[in-house]
PDB file of C-alpha atoms in Angstrom:
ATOM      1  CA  UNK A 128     169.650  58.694  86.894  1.00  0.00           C
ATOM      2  CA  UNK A 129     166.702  56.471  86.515  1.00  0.00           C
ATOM      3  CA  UNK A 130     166.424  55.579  90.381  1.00  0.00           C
ATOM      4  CA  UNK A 131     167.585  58.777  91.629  1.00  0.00           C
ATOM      5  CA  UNK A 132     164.774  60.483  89.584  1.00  0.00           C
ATOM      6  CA  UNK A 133     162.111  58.142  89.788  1.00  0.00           C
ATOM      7  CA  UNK A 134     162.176  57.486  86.280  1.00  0.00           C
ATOM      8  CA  UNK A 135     161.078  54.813  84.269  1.00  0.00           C
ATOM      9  CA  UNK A 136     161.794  54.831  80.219  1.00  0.00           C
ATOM     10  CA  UNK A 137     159.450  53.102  78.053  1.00  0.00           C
ATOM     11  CA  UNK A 138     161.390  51.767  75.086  1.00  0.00           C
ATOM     12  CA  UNK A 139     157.997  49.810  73.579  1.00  0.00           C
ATOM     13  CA  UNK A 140     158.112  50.897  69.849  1.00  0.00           C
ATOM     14  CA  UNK A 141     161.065  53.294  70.092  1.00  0.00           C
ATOM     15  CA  UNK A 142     163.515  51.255  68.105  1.00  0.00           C
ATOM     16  CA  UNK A 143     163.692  48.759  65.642  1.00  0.00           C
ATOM     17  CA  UNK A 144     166.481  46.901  63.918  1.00  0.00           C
ATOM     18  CA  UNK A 145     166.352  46.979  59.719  1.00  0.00           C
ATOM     19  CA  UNK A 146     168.231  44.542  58.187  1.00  0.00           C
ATOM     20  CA  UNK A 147     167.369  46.247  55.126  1.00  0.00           C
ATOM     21  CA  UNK A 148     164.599  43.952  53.276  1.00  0.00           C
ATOM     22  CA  UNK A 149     166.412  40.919  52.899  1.00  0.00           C
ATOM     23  CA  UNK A 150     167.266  37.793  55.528  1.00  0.00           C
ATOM     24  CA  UNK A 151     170.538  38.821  57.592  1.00  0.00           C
ATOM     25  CA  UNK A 152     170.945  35.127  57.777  1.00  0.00           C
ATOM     26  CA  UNK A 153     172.456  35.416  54.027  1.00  0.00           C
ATOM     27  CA  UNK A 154     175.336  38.068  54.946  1.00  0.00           C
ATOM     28  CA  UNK A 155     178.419  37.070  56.378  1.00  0.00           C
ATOM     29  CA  UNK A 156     178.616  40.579  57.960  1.00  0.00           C
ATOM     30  CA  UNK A 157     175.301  42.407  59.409  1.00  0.00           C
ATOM     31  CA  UNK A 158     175.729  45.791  60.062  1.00  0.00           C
ATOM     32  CA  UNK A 159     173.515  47.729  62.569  1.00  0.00           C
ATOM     33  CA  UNK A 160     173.088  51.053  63.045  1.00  0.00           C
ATOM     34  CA  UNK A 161     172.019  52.990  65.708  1.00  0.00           C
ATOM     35  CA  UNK A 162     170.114  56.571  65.454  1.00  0.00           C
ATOM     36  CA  UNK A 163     169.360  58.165  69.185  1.00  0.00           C
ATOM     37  CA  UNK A 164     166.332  60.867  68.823  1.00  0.00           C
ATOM     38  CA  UNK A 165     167.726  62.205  72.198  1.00  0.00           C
ATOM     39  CA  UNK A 166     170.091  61.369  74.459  1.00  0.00           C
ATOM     40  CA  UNK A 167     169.734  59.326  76.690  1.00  0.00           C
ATOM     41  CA  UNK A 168     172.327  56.963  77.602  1.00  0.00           C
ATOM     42  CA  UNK A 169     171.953  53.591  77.240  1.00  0.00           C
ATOM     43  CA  UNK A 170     174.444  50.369  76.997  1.00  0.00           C
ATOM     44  CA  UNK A 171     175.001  49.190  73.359  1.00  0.00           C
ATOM     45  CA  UNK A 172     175.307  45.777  75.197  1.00  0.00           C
ATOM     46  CA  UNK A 173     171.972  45.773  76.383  1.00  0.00           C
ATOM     47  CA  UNK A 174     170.199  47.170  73.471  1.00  0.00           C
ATOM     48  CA  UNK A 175     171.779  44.880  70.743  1.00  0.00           C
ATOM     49  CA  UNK A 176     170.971  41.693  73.043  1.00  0.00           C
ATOM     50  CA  UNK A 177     167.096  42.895  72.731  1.00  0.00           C
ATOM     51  CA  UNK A 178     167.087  43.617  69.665  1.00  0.00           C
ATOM     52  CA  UNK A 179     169.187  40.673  68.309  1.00  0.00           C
ATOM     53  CA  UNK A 180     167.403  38.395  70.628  1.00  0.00           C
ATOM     54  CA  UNK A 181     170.359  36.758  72.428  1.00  0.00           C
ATOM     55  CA  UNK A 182     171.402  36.980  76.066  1.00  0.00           C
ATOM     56  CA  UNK A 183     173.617  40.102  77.101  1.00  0.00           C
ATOM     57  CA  UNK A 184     176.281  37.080  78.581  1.00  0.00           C
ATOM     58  CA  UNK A 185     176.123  36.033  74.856  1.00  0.00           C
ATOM     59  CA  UNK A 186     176.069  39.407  73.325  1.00  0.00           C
ATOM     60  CA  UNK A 187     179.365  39.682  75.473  1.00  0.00           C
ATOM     61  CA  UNK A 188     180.805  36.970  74.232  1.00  0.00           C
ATOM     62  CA  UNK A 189     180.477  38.177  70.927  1.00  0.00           C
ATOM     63  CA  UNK A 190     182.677  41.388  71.546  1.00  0.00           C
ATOM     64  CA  UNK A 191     185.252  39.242  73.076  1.00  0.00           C
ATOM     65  CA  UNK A 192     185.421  36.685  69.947  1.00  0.00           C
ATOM     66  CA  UNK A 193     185.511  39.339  67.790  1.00  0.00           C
ATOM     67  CA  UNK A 194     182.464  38.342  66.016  1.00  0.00           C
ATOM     68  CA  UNK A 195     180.870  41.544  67.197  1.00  0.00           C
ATOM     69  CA  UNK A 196     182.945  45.007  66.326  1.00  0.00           C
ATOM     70  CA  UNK A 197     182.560  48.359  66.620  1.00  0.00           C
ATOM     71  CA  UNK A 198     184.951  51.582  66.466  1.00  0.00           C
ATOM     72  CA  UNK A 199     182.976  52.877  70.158  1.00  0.00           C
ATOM     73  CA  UNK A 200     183.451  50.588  73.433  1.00  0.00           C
ATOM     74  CA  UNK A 201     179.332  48.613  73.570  1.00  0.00           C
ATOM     75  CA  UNK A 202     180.078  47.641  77.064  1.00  0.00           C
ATOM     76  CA  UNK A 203     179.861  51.574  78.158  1.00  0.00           C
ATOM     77  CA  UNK A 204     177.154  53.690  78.532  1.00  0.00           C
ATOM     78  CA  UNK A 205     176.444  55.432  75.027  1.00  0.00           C
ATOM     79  CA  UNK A 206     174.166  58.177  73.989  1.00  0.00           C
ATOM     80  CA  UNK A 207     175.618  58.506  70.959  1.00  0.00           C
ATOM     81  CA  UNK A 208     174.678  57.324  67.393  1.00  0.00           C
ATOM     82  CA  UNK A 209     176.895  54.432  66.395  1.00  0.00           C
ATOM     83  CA  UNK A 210     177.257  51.430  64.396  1.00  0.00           C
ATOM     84  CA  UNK A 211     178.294  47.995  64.690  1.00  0.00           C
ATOM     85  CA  UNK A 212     178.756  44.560  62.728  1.00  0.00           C
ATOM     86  CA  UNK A 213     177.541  40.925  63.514  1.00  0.00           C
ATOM     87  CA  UNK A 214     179.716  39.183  61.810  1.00  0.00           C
ATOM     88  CA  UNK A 215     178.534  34.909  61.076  1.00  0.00           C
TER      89      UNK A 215
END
């Protein structure tokens, strides 16, 4: 869609991840949630890699270990709100 319609998204300041006041480093499990204000579909993949700061090669071999779940497939596109868990 992005090509096709010559658009570009600017995602500066339009999400941020709360861990909810204290270190996530301390959890065992870190659960995200995701809130869209529109739709407009993304990758999960993508988007937790940013946010999380690790590599989407990484982020993928989270989902594949296990150590990253979620009830809705994150290597799709999504416009959707959903949720997921880091788990340490």
């Amino acid at each position: 869609m992005r090509r096709r319609n010559r658009i570009a998204l600017d995602w500066n300041d339009a999400w941020r991840l709360d861990t909810g006041g204290s270190d996530p480093g301390d959890r065992e499990v870190v659960e995200v949630a995701v809130r869209f204000a529109a739709r407009i579909p993304v990758r999960p993949v993508r988007l937790i890699a940013q946010g999380c700061g690790f590599s989407r090669a990484e982020t993928e071999r989270l989902i594949a270990e296990g150590m990253l779940v979620s009830a809705v497939r994150l290597n799709g596109k999504l416009s959707d709100d959903f949720t997921c868990a880091l788990k340490r």
